[in-house]
mmCIF file of C-alpha atoms and ligand atoms in Angstrom:
data_model
loop_
_atom_site.group_PDB
_atom_site.id
_atom_site.type_symbol
_atom_site.label_atom_id
_atom_site.label_comp_id
_atom_site.label_asym_id
_atom_site.label_seq_id
_atom_site.Cartn_x
_atom_site.Cartn_y
_atom_site.Cartn_z
ATOM 1 C CA MET A 1 198.558 69.571 122.598
ATOM 2 C CA ALA A 2 201.004 72.421 123.176
ATOM 3 C CA PHE A 3 200.011 75.940 122.108
ATOM 4 C CA ASP A 4 196.329 75.067 121.982
ATOM 5 C CA PHE A 5 195.542 78.733 122.504
ATOM 6 C CA ILE A 6 196.563 79.484 118.900
ATOM 7 C CA LYS A 7 193.543 77.703 117.449
ATOM 8 C CA ASP A 8 191.228 79.152 120.117
ATOM 9 C CA LYS A 9 192.457 82.703 119.658
ATOM 10 C CA LEU A 10 192.053 82.521 115.877
ATOM 11 C CA ALA A 11 188.545 81.110 116.208
ATOM 12 C CA ALA A 12 187.640 83.931 118.606
ATOM 13 C CA GLN A 13 188.979 86.532 116.142
ATOM 14 C CA GLN A 14 186.827 85.058 113.390
ATOM 15 C CA ALA A 15 183.726 84.890 115.590
ATOM 16 C CA SER A 16 184.005 88.568 116.522
ATOM 17 C CA SER A 17 184.701 89.969 113.002
ATOM 18 C CA LEU A 18 188.247 90.826 114.087
ATOM 19 C CA TYR A 19 190.097 88.242 112.001
ATOM 20 C CA ARG A 20 192.915 89.841 109.989
ATOM 21 C CA GLN A 21 194.201 88.718 106.622
ATOM 22 C CA ARG A 22 196.737 90.092 104.186
ATOM 23 C CA VAL A 23 195.966 90.847 100.558
ATOM 24 C CA CYS A 24 198.629 90.639 97.889
ATOM 25 C CA ILE A 25 198.548 93.755 95.727
ATOM 26 C CA GLN A 26 199.931 94.561 92.307
ATOM 27 C CA GLN A 27 200.716 98.063 91.119
ATOM 28 C CA HIS A 28 200.224 99.233 87.603
ATOM 29 C CA GLY A 29 203.071 101.603 86.811
ATOM 30 C CA ALA A 30 204.784 104.843 87.689
ATOM 31 C CA ASP A 31 202.459 107.619 86.468
ATOM 32 C CA ASP A 32 200.030 109.221 88.936
ATOM 33 C CA ASP A 33 196.928 107.483 87.615
ATOM 34 C CA ALA A 34 198.626 104.085 87.681
ATOM 35 C CA LYS A 35 200.094 104.753 91.149
ATOM 36 C CA SER A 36 196.697 105.536 92.623
ATOM 37 C CA HIS A 37 195.430 102.107 91.523
ATOM 38 C CA ILE A 38 196.127 98.602 92.793
ATOM 39 C CA SER A 39 195.039 95.191 91.569
ATOM 40 C CA ILE A 40 193.946 92.426 93.906
ATOM 41 C CA ASP A 41 193.098 88.998 92.477
ATOM 42 C CA GLY A 42 193.003 90.529 89.008
ATOM 43 C CA LYS A 43 190.532 93.339 89.866
ATOM 44 C CA ALA A 44 191.611 97.012 89.779
ATOM 45 C CA TYR A 45 190.773 99.425 92.612
ATOM 46 C CA ILE A 46 191.498 103.075 93.363
ATOM 47 C CA ASN A 47 193.652 102.785 96.479
ATOM 48 C CA PHE A 48 192.511 104.926 99.429
ATOM 49 C CA SER A 49 194.514 102.943 101.995
ATOM 50 C CA SER A 50 198.071 103.839 101.021
ATOM 51 C CA ASN A 51 200.380 105.856 103.275
ATOM 52 C CA ASP A 52 202.226 107.196 100.226
ATOM 53 C CA TYR A 53 200.656 110.541 101.101
ATOM 54 C CA LEU A 54 202.724 112.660 98.723
ATOM 55 C CA GLY A 55 202.611 110.154 95.861
ATOM 56 C CA LEU A 56 206.399 109.813 95.843
ATOM 57 C CA ASN A 57 206.647 106.028 95.666
ATOM 58 C CA ASN A 58 208.178 104.960 92.349
ATOM 59 C CA HIS A 59 209.273 108.553 91.609
ATOM 60 C CA PRO A 60 211.893 108.421 88.819
ATOM 61 C CA ASP A 61 214.351 110.716 90.664
ATOM 62 C CA ILE A 62 214.143 108.608 93.846
ATOM 63 C CA ASN A 63 214.524 105.401 91.836
ATOM 64 C CA LYS A 64 217.555 106.935 90.082
ATOM 65 C CA ALA A 65 219.082 107.912 93.441
ATOM 66 C CA MET A 66 218.475 104.368 94.674
ATOM 67 C CA GLN A 67 220.353 102.985 91.669
ATOM 68 C CA GLU A 68 223.152 105.500 92.217
ATOM 69 C CA GLY A 69 223.272 104.470 95.893
ATOM 70 C CA LEU A 70 223.450 100.800 94.898
ATOM 71 C CA ASP A 71 226.336 101.519 92.538
ATOM 72 C CA LYS A 72 228.214 103.606 95.115
ATOM 73 C CA PHE A 73 227.590 101.685 98.350
ATOM 74 C CA GLY A 74 225.794 98.408 97.585
ATOM 75 C CA LEU A 75 222.465 97.326 99.028
ATOM 76 C CA SER A 76 223.449 96.112 102.480
ATOM 77 C CA GLY A 77 224.874 97.919 105.484
ATOM 78 C CA CYS A 78 226.725 94.624 106.058
ATOM 79 C CA SER A 79 227.075 95.238 109.786
ATOM 80 C CA SER A 80 225.533 96.996 112.760
ATOM 81 C CA ASN A 81 226.077 100.734 113.100
ATOM 82 C CA LEU A 82 228.675 100.479 115.848
ATOM 83 C CA VAL A 83 230.773 97.898 113.998
ATOM 84 C CA THR A 84 231.275 98.859 110.334
ATOM 85 C CA GLY A 85 227.655 99.425 109.210
ATOM 86 C CA PHE A 86 227.631 103.220 109.447
ATOM 87 C CA HIS A 87 228.375 104.533 105.935
ATOM 88 C CA TYR A 88 228.899 107.917 104.318
ATOM 89 C CA ALA A 89 225.304 107.653 102.941
ATOM 90 C CA HIS A 90 223.901 107.352 106.497
ATOM 91 C CA GLN A 91 225.913 110.354 107.650
ATOM 92 C CA ALA A 92 224.708 112.359 104.646
ATOM 93 C CA LEU A 93 221.066 111.434 105.373
ATOM 94 C CA GLU A 94 221.430 112.330 109.058
ATOM 95 C CA ASP A 95 222.904 115.710 108.065
ATOM 96 C CA THR A 96 220.056 116.306 105.593
ATOM 97 C CA ILE A 97 217.449 115.609 108.297
ATOM 98 C CA CYS A 98 219.216 117.788 110.886
ATOM 99 C CA GLN A 99 219.308 120.685 108.453
ATOM 100 C CA TRP A 100 215.679 120.142 107.396
ATOM 101 C CA LEU A 101 214.308 120.030 110.946
ATOM 102 C CA ASN A 102 216.868 122.365 112.491
ATOM 103 C CA LYS A 103 217.988 119.715 114.971
ATOM 104 C CA PRO A 104 221.529 119.134 116.234
ATOM 105 C CA LYS A 105 221.604 115.358 115.802
ATOM 106 C CA CYS A 106 219.806 112.454 114.183
ATOM 107 C CA LEU A 107 219.980 108.663 114.358
ATOM 108 C CA LEU A 108 218.665 106.169 111.766
ATOM 109 C CA PHE A 109 216.677 103.027 112.585
ATOM 110 C CA SER A 110 215.417 100.120 110.497
ATOM 111 C CA SER A 111 211.779 101.046 111.246
ATOM 112 C CA GLY A 112 209.630 103.461 113.193
ATOM 113 C CA PHE A 113 208.543 100.603 115.413
ATOM 114 C CA ALA A 114 212.176 99.862 116.316
ATOM 115 C CA ALA A 115 212.964 103.566 116.845
ATOM 116 C CA ASN A 116 210.069 103.998 119.287
ATOM 117 C CA MET A 117 210.829 100.783 121.162
ATOM 118 C CA ALA A 118 214.494 101.739 121.391
ATOM 119 C CA PHE A 119 213.800 105.276 122.564
ATOM 120 C CA PHE A 120 211.273 104.481 125.296
ATOM 121 C CA GLN A 121 213.218 101.499 126.594
ATOM 122 C CA ALA A 122 216.491 103.439 126.675
ATOM 123 C CA LEU A 123 214.981 106.483 128.392
ATOM 124 C CA GLY A 124 212.910 104.361 130.722
ATOM 125 C CA GLN A 125 215.872 102.449 132.131
ATOM 126 C CA SER A 126 215.175 103.972 135.518
ATOM 127 C CA SER A 127 212.016 103.955 137.624
ATOM 128 C CA ALA A 128 212.759 107.634 138.288
ATOM 129 C CA THR A 129 211.502 108.385 134.741
ATOM 130 C CA SER A 130 207.825 109.140 134.050
ATOM 131 C CA PHE A 131 206.238 108.954 130.617
ATOM 132 C CA PHE A 132 202.994 110.817 129.877
ATOM 133 C CA LEU A 133 201.444 109.472 126.685
ATOM 134 C CA ASP A 134 198.353 110.492 124.760
ATOM 135 C CA LYS A 135 195.847 107.594 124.909
ATOM 136 C CA LEU A 136 195.899 107.268 121.109
ATOM 137 C CA SER A 137 199.681 106.875 120.864
ATOM 138 C CA HIS A 138 200.922 104.219 118.461
ATOM 139 C CA ALA A 139 201.434 100.621 119.626
ATOM 140 C CA SER A 140 205.224 100.973 119.285
ATOM 141 C CA MET A 141 205.289 103.939 121.722
ATOM 142 C CA LEU A 142 203.081 102.079 124.192
ATOM 143 C CA ASP A 143 205.033 98.832 123.902
ATOM 144 C CA GLY A 144 208.324 100.686 124.378
ATOM 145 C CA ALA A 145 207.012 102.647 127.359
ATOM 146 C CA PHE A 146 205.325 99.704 129.104
ATOM 147 C CA SER A 147 208.292 97.390 128.592
ATOM 148 C CA SER A 148 210.581 99.947 130.270
ATOM 149 C CA LYS A 149 211.080 100.565 133.985
ATOM 150 C CA ALA A 150 209.505 104.018 133.816
ATOM 151 C CA ALA A 151 206.161 104.980 135.373
ATOM 152 C CA VAL A 152 203.649 105.314 132.520
ATOM 153 C CA LYS A 153 200.601 107.585 132.631
ATOM 154 C CA ARG A 154 198.176 107.974 129.750
ATOM 155 C CA PHE A 155 196.043 111.074 129.257
ATOM 156 C CA ALA A 156 192.765 111.157 127.313
ATOM 157 C CA HIS A 157 193.261 112.033 123.667
ATOM 158 C CA ASN A 158 194.392 115.665 123.305
ATOM 159 C CA ASP A 159 193.159 116.406 126.856
ATOM 160 C CA ILE A 160 195.557 119.144 127.894
ATOM 161 C CA MET A 161 193.787 119.729 131.222
ATOM 162 C CA GLN A 162 194.194 116.110 132.259
ATOM 163 C CA LEU A 163 197.828 116.080 131.181
ATOM 164 C CA SER A 164 198.442 119.248 133.169
ATOM 165 C CA GLU A 165 196.913 117.649 136.288
ATOM 166 C CA LEU A 166 199.018 114.496 135.863
ATOM 167 C CA LEU A 167 202.190 116.542 135.461
ATOM 168 C CA THR A 168 201.369 118.671 138.492
ATOM 169 C CA LYS A 169 200.850 115.561 140.633
ATOM 170 C CA SER A 170 204.061 113.907 139.470
ATOM 171 C CA ALA A 171 207.137 114.181 141.679
ATOM 172 C CA SER A 172 209.389 112.682 139.004
ATOM 173 C CA GLY A 173 212.481 114.655 138.069
ATOM 174 C CA ASN A 174 212.565 113.021 134.588
ATOM 175 C CA LYS A 175 209.272 113.686 132.830
ATOM 176 C CA LEU A 176 208.588 113.056 129.147
ATOM 177 C CA ILE A 177 205.378 114.031 127.340
ATOM 178 C CA ALA A 178 204.773 111.884 124.260
ATOM 179 C CA SER A 179 202.251 112.237 121.465
ATOM 180 C CA GLU A 180 201.815 111.612 117.791
ATOM 181 C CA GLY A 181 201.947 114.797 115.675
ATOM 182 C CA VAL A 182 199.089 113.665 113.421
ATOM 183 C CA PHE A 183 197.217 110.702 114.867
ATOM 184 C CA SER A 184 197.411 107.620 112.711
ATOM 185 C CA MET A 185 193.828 106.408 112.979
ATOM 186 C CA ASP A 186 192.028 109.737 113.498
ATOM 187 C CA GLY A 187 194.062 112.073 111.291
ATOM 188 C CA ASP A 188 193.691 114.986 113.711
ATOM 189 C CA GLN A 189 196.695 116.906 115.056
ATOM 190 C CA ALA A 190 198.155 117.031 118.551
ATOM 191 C CA LYS A 191 197.744 120.346 120.379
ATOM 192 C CA LEU A 192 201.421 120.978 119.852
ATOM 193 C CA ILE A 193 201.606 124.525 121.196
ATOM 194 C CA ASP A 194 199.849 123.501 124.424
ATOM 195 C CA LEU A 195 202.032 120.397 124.781
ATOM 196 C CA SER A 196 205.160 122.459 124.294
ATOM 197 C CA ALA A 197 204.007 125.061 126.842
ATOM 198 C CA LEU A 198 203.227 122.339 129.401
ATOM 199 C CA ALA A 199 206.635 120.786 128.829
ATOM 200 C CA THR A 200 208.289 124.121 129.596
ATOM 201 C CA THR A 201 206.138 124.752 132.694
ATOM 202 C CA HIS A 202 206.787 121.308 134.157
ATOM 203 C CA ASP A 203 210.408 120.980 133.095
ATOM 204 C CA ALA A 204 209.425 117.986 130.965
ATOM 205 C CA SER A 205 210.794 116.876 127.598
ATOM 206 C CA LEU A 206 208.509 116.656 124.571
ATOM 207 C CA PHE A 207 208.602 113.644 122.210
ATOM 208 C CA ILE A 208 206.609 113.725 118.971
ATOM 209 C CA ASP A 209 206.041 110.740 116.710
ATOM 210 C CA ASP A 210 205.660 112.455 113.354
ATOM 211 C CA ALA A 211 205.002 109.338 111.271
ATOM 212 C CA HIS A 212 201.927 110.949 109.684
ATOM 213 C CA SER A 213 202.985 114.617 109.764
ATOM 214 C CA ILE A 214 206.423 114.486 108.194
ATOM 215 C CA GLY A 215 206.262 115.628 104.589
ATOM 216 C CA VAL A 216 202.586 116.558 104.864
ATOM 217 C CA ILE A 217 202.530 119.397 107.431
ATOM 218 C CA GLY A 218 204.594 122.612 107.155
ATOM 219 C CA GLU A 219 205.838 124.691 104.244
ATOM 220 C CA GLN A 220 208.747 122.383 103.558
ATOM 221 C CA GLY A 221 207.074 119.322 105.033
ATOM 222 C CA GLN A 222 208.949 119.489 108.346
ATOM 223 C CA GLY A 223 205.867 118.227 110.185
ATOM 224 C CA SER A 224 205.491 119.200 113.837
ATOM 225 C CA ASN A 225 208.892 120.911 113.757
ATOM 226 C CA SER A 226 207.292 123.609 111.606
ATOM 227 C CA ILE A 227 205.017 124.460 114.562
ATOM 228 C CA VAL A 228 207.037 123.787 117.750
ATOM 229 C CA GLU A 229 210.486 122.540 118.676
ATOM 230 C CA PRO A 230 210.008 119.114 120.254
ATOM 231 C CA ASP A 231 213.028 117.826 122.190
ATOM 232 C CA VAL A 232 212.803 114.595 120.218
ATOM 233 C CA THR A 233 211.156 113.885 116.882
ATOM 234 C CA MET A 234 210.666 110.392 115.502
ATOM 235 C CA ALA A 235 209.453 109.824 111.968
ATOM 236 C CA THR A 236 209.315 106.853 109.667
ATOM 237 C CA PHE A 237 210.540 106.943 106.065
ATOM 238 C CA GLY A 238 207.828 104.441 105.151
ATOM 239 C CA LYS A 239 204.930 106.836 104.643
ATOM 240 C CA ALA A 240 205.165 110.284 102.964
ATOM 241 C CA ILE A 241 208.932 109.898 102.439
ATOM 242 C CA ALA A 242 208.185 106.716 100.483
ATOM 243 C CA THR A 243 211.318 104.714 101.278
ATOM 244 C CA SER A 244 211.853 102.608 104.421
ATOM 245 C CA GLY A 245 213.428 103.000 107.866
ATOM 246 C CA ALA A 246 213.073 105.814 110.406
ATOM 247 C CA PHE A 247 214.913 108.521 112.315
ATOM 248 C CA LEU A 248 215.076 110.045 115.774
ATOM 249 C CA ALA A 249 216.191 113.702 115.851
ATOM 250 C CA CYS A 250 217.366 115.130 119.171
ATOM 251 C CA ASP A 251 220.174 116.961 120.973
ATOM 252 C CA GLU A 252 223.799 115.829 121.153
ATOM 253 C CA LYS A 253 223.626 114.374 124.659
ATOM 254 C CA LEU A 254 220.592 112.175 123.940
ATOM 255 C CA HIS A 255 222.115 111.130 120.614
ATOM 256 C CA ASP A 256 225.253 109.960 122.383
ATOM 257 C CA TYR A 257 223.162 108.172 125.042
ATOM 258 C CA LEU A 258 221.084 106.349 122.391
ATOM 259 C CA ILE A 259 224.211 105.233 120.523
ATOM 260 C CA ASN A 260 225.356 103.683 123.790
ATOM 261 C CA PHE A 261 222.081 102.322 125.185
ATOM 262 C CA ALA A 262 219.412 101.960 122.439
ATOM 263 C CA ARG A 263 219.352 98.207 121.921
ATOM 264 C CA HIS A 264 217.501 98.319 118.582
ATOM 265 C CA TYR A 265 220.254 100.598 117.278
ATOM 266 C CA ILE A 266 223.205 98.704 118.697
ATOM 267 C CA TYR A 267 222.151 95.119 117.983
ATOM 268 C CA SER A 268 220.694 95.525 114.488
ATOM 269 C CA THR A 269 222.147 95.822 110.975
ATOM 270 C CA ALA A 270 222.349 99.426 109.739
ATOM 271 C CA ILE A 271 219.701 100.398 107.192
ATOM 272 C CA SER A 272 220.622 99.945 103.552
ATOM 273 C CA PRO A 273 223.022 102.735 102.488
ATOM 274 C CA ALA A 274 221.423 102.751 99.021
ATOM 275 C CA LEU A 275 218.064 103.356 100.672
ATOM 276 C CA ALA A 276 219.585 106.165 102.745
ATOM 277 C CA TRP A 277 220.864 107.736 99.517
ATOM 278 C CA ALA A 278 217.394 107.464 97.924
ATOM 279 C CA THR A 279 215.826 108.957 101.070
ATOM 280 C CA ILE A 280 217.976 112.094 100.697
ATOM 281 C CA LYS A 281 216.501 112.597 97.221
ATOM 282 C CA SER A 282 212.983 112.070 98.550
ATOM 283 C CA ILE A 283 213.504 114.753 101.226
ATOM 284 C CA GLU A 284 214.834 117.132 98.550
ATOM 285 C CA LEU A 285 211.600 116.658 96.557
ATOM 286 C CA ILE A 286 209.449 117.019 99.676
ATOM 287 C CA LYS A 287 211.060 120.357 100.526
ATOM 288 C CA ALA A 288 210.734 121.717 96.994
ATOM 289 C CA GLU A 289 207.323 120.473 95.882
ATOM 290 C CA GLN A 290 204.685 122.314 97.910
ATOM 291 C CA TRP A 291 202.083 121.433 95.270
ATOM 292 C CA ARG A 292 201.897 117.913 96.726
ATOM 293 C CA ARG A 293 200.774 119.246 100.129
ATOM 294 C CA ASP A 294 198.396 121.750 98.488
ATOM 295 C CA LYS A 295 196.804 118.964 96.477
ATOM 296 C CA ILE A 296 196.135 116.849 99.574
ATOM 297 C CA ILE A 297 194.361 119.817 101.188
ATOM 298 C CA GLU A 298 192.378 120.652 98.050
ATOM 299 C CA LEU A 299 191.219 117.028 97.524
ATOM 300 C CA SER A 300 190.446 116.523 101.225
ATOM 301 C CA HIS A 301 188.217 119.612 101.178
ATOM 302 C CA LEU A 302 186.489 118.306 98.075
ATOM 303 C CA LEU A 303 185.803 114.984 99.825
ATOM 304 C CA THR A 304 184.291 116.607 102.923
ATOM 305 C CA ASP A 305 182.219 118.967 100.735
ATOM 306 C CA LEU A 306 180.816 116.060 98.711
ATOM 307 C CA LEU A 307 179.995 113.791 101.663
ATOM 308 C CA ASP A 308 176.510 113.812 103.113
ATOM 309 C CA PRO A 309 176.569 115.915 106.332
ATOM 310 C CA SER A 310 175.233 112.932 108.319
ATOM 311 C CA ILE A 311 178.512 111.045 107.759
ATOM 312 C CA ASN A 312 180.783 111.165 110.785
ATOM 313 C CA ILE A 313 184.193 112.257 109.455
ATOM 314 C CA ILE A 314 186.912 113.517 111.823
ATOM 315 C CA LYS A 315 188.190 117.022 110.921
ATOM 316 C CA SER A 316 191.755 116.792 109.668
ATOM 317 C CA GLN A 317 194.552 118.890 108.154
ATOM 318 C CA SER A 318 196.372 115.747 107.078
ATOM 319 C CA SER A 319 195.979 113.039 104.446
ATOM 320 C CA ILE A 320 194.050 110.837 106.879
ATOM 321 C CA GLN A 321 190.279 111.186 106.733
ATOM 322 C CA ALA A 322 188.678 108.893 109.316
ATOM 323 C CA ILE A 323 185.032 107.993 108.760
ATOM 324 C CA ILE A 324 183.630 106.555 111.967
ATOM 325 C CA ILE A 325 181.187 103.690 111.473
ATOM 326 C CA GLY A 326 181.061 102.173 114.986
ATOM 327 C CA ASP A 327 180.181 98.517 114.641
ATOM 328 C CA GLU A 328 182.885 96.116 113.338
ATOM 329 C CA ASP A 329 180.536 94.177 111.051
ATOM 330 C CA LYS A 330 179.100 97.349 109.554
ATOM 331 C CA ALA A 331 182.593 98.738 108.901
ATOM 332 C CA LEU A 332 183.515 95.527 107.077
ATOM 333 C CA ASN A 333 180.269 95.641 105.146
ATOM 334 C CA VAL A 334 180.776 99.240 103.979
ATOM 335 C CA SER A 335 184.377 98.454 103.048
ATOM 336 C CA GLU A 336 183.068 95.536 100.953
ATOM 337 C CA GLN A 337 180.496 97.759 99.224
ATOM 338 C CA LEU A 338 183.283 100.183 98.321
ATOM 339 C CA ASN A 339 185.393 97.282 97.022
ATOM 340 C CA ASN A 340 182.508 96.264 94.778
ATOM 341 C CA ALA A 341 182.560 99.796 93.362
ATOM 342 C CA GLY A 342 186.304 99.513 92.601
ATOM 343 C CA LEU A 343 187.499 101.489 95.655
ATOM 344 C CA TRP A 344 189.936 100.036 98.199
ATOM 345 C CA VAL A 345 189.403 101.375 101.732
ATOM 346 C CA THR A 346 190.429 99.098 104.582
ATOM 347 C CA ALA A 347 188.119 98.837 107.597
ATOM 348 C CA ILE A 348 190.036 99.509 110.823
ATOM 349 C CA ARG A 349 188.748 97.587 113.830
ATOM 350 C CA PRO A 350 189.738 96.877 117.444
ATOM 351 C CA PRO A 351 192.301 96.496 118.868
ATOM 352 C CA THR A 352 193.790 99.087 116.465
ATOM 353 C CA VAL A 353 190.947 101.427 117.488
ATOM 354 C CA ALA A 354 188.646 101.388 120.522
ATOM 355 C CA LYS A 355 185.632 99.055 120.507
ATOM 356 C CA GLY A 356 182.585 100.707 118.943
ATOM 357 C CA THR A 357 184.707 103.094 116.859
ATOM 358 C CA SER A 358 185.478 100.889 113.861
ATOM 359 C CA ARG A 359 186.093 103.059 110.884
ATOM 360 C CA LEU A 360 187.156 103.519 107.320
ATOM 361 C CA ARG A 361 190.583 105.123 107.271
ATOM 362 C CA VAL A 362 190.641 106.984 103.966
ATOM 363 C CA THR A 363 193.968 108.430 102.866
ATOM 364 C CA VAL A 364 193.838 111.239 100.342
ATOM 365 C CA CYS A 365 197.145 111.337 98.474
ATOM 366 C CA ALA A 366 198.803 113.752 96.056
ATOM 367 C CA ASN A 367 198.459 111.278 93.193
ATOM 368 C CA HIS A 368 194.664 111.094 93.470
ATOM 369 C CA ASN A 369 192.553 113.232 91.161
ATOM 370 C CA ILE A 370 189.171 114.952 91.386
ATOM 371 C CA ASN A 371 187.370 112.041 89.697
ATOM 372 C CA ASN A 372 188.842 109.564 92.215
ATOM 373 C CA ILE A 373 187.455 111.664 95.072
ATOM 374 C CA LYS A 374 184.052 112.071 93.401
ATOM 375 C CA ALA A 375 183.816 108.297 92.962
ATOM 376 C CA LEU A 376 184.662 107.743 96.639
ATOM 377 C CA ALA A 377 182.168 110.346 97.901
ATOM 378 C CA TYR A 378 179.408 108.936 95.693
ATOM 379 C CA SER A 379 179.939 105.385 96.990
ATOM 380 C CA LEU A 380 180.263 106.464 100.623
ATOM 381 C CA ASN A 381 177.020 108.443 100.425
ATOM 382 C CA LYS A 382 175.313 105.448 98.824
ATOM 383 C CA ALA A 383 176.585 103.001 101.454
ATOM 384 C CA LEU A 384 176.062 105.152 104.530
ATOM 385 C CA CYS A 385 172.956 107.276 103.927
HETATM 386 C C1 PLP B 1 202.393 106.705 114.549
HETATM 387 C C2 PLP B 1 203.283 105.606 114.052
HETATM 388 N N1 PLP B 1 204.467 105.424 114.641
HETATM 389 C C3 PLP B 1 205.293 104.456 114.238
HETATM 390 C C4 PLP B 1 204.965 103.626 113.200
HETATM 391 C C5 PLP B 1 205.916 102.551 112.795
HETATM 392 O O1 PLP B 1 206.675 102.947 111.692
HETATM 393 P P1 PLP B 1 207.285 101.838 110.730
HETATM 394 O O2 PLP B 1 206.203 101.441 109.787
HETATM 395 O O3 PLP B 1 208.442 102.497 110.054
HETATM 396 O O4 PLP B 1 207.708 100.705 111.615
HETATM 397 C C6 PLP B 1 203.733 103.805 112.540
HETATM 398 C C7 PLP B 1 203.278 103.012 111.390
HETATM 399 O O5 PLP B 1 203.463 102.061 110.939
HETATM 400 C C8 PLP B 1 202.867 104.807 112.989
HETATM 401 O O6 PLP B 1 201.683 104.976 112.424
#
């Protein structure tokens, strides 16, 4: 029978504890306590697996802006950006992002995955380009880079020495260093100042995927742009910004090039203008409400203080607190024990992370409270010590 591999591959996933399934969640309401909870099959859990880091999802002001956007522009872009899909709301959002990050230009995409694919494919149209990516870069960066014509080198995670050696050896005249700002599965930060210095020394450009830094890092939530000035910043709206879609911020020349050559931009319907309008409101709140970032830091410190010192947690300045378990089965088992205690923490396994480093990826969000964190620490200590 054709496509026999489908059955075999699924059976192999199941046999090696790597089988993935979705769960259908229900949310309880719009206040902080309700937002930090989900229901699955009728049972309520405190959710420690959400990327709504700042607790902005379902915020009344963002919902109101969404409704206003719907009334003004409608829900659909109705066309691709280069036909008639580029609306006033998109322009206004691009301007808001440029001002926020102090960047000349910005381009909107339907998702972070599409933005990364588009960027690496467009820049890697020539074999004269070389990409230097941190080993832990997101799948969308890797897929974009490897599906391009560029030479791709990967350096060990945050290994500045190795990156420096690779850059020194490279004869390419078009070098791009690429890293996540905060790493999605580890929660630690890139060595941004070192990366930026290396870029200058080697006449390379610096690309930062700020999916997990935007909103969370910096006094107004500008992410890595509050620390260095990357040549290109990508960030998704689907995490701390709590809407959907993504942007690439860059200089005028690259912006013009991407409008002409980024296939995911050219051949795709523009993002919803109503969503763009709501995203402007979200960024306004992110800039103004420092208490959300302070709360993440305060609750993250509380969690690390309450955990038994034998627990292997990666040091982090972000919302992401990665607890390394190692074995896939054990990670699933601990996740299940937490579920039984009314806590939802998804176990992350290969291929998302390297074999032997399966983990619980805990996200501490601004809508959690001290009791939520105490409950999590108590159950983790019980399951792991
Ligand atoms: C580092 C990183 N880059 C890109 C993406 C993709 O963004 P999006 O969910 O908007 O496709 C994600 C997450 O999903 C991510 O974690």
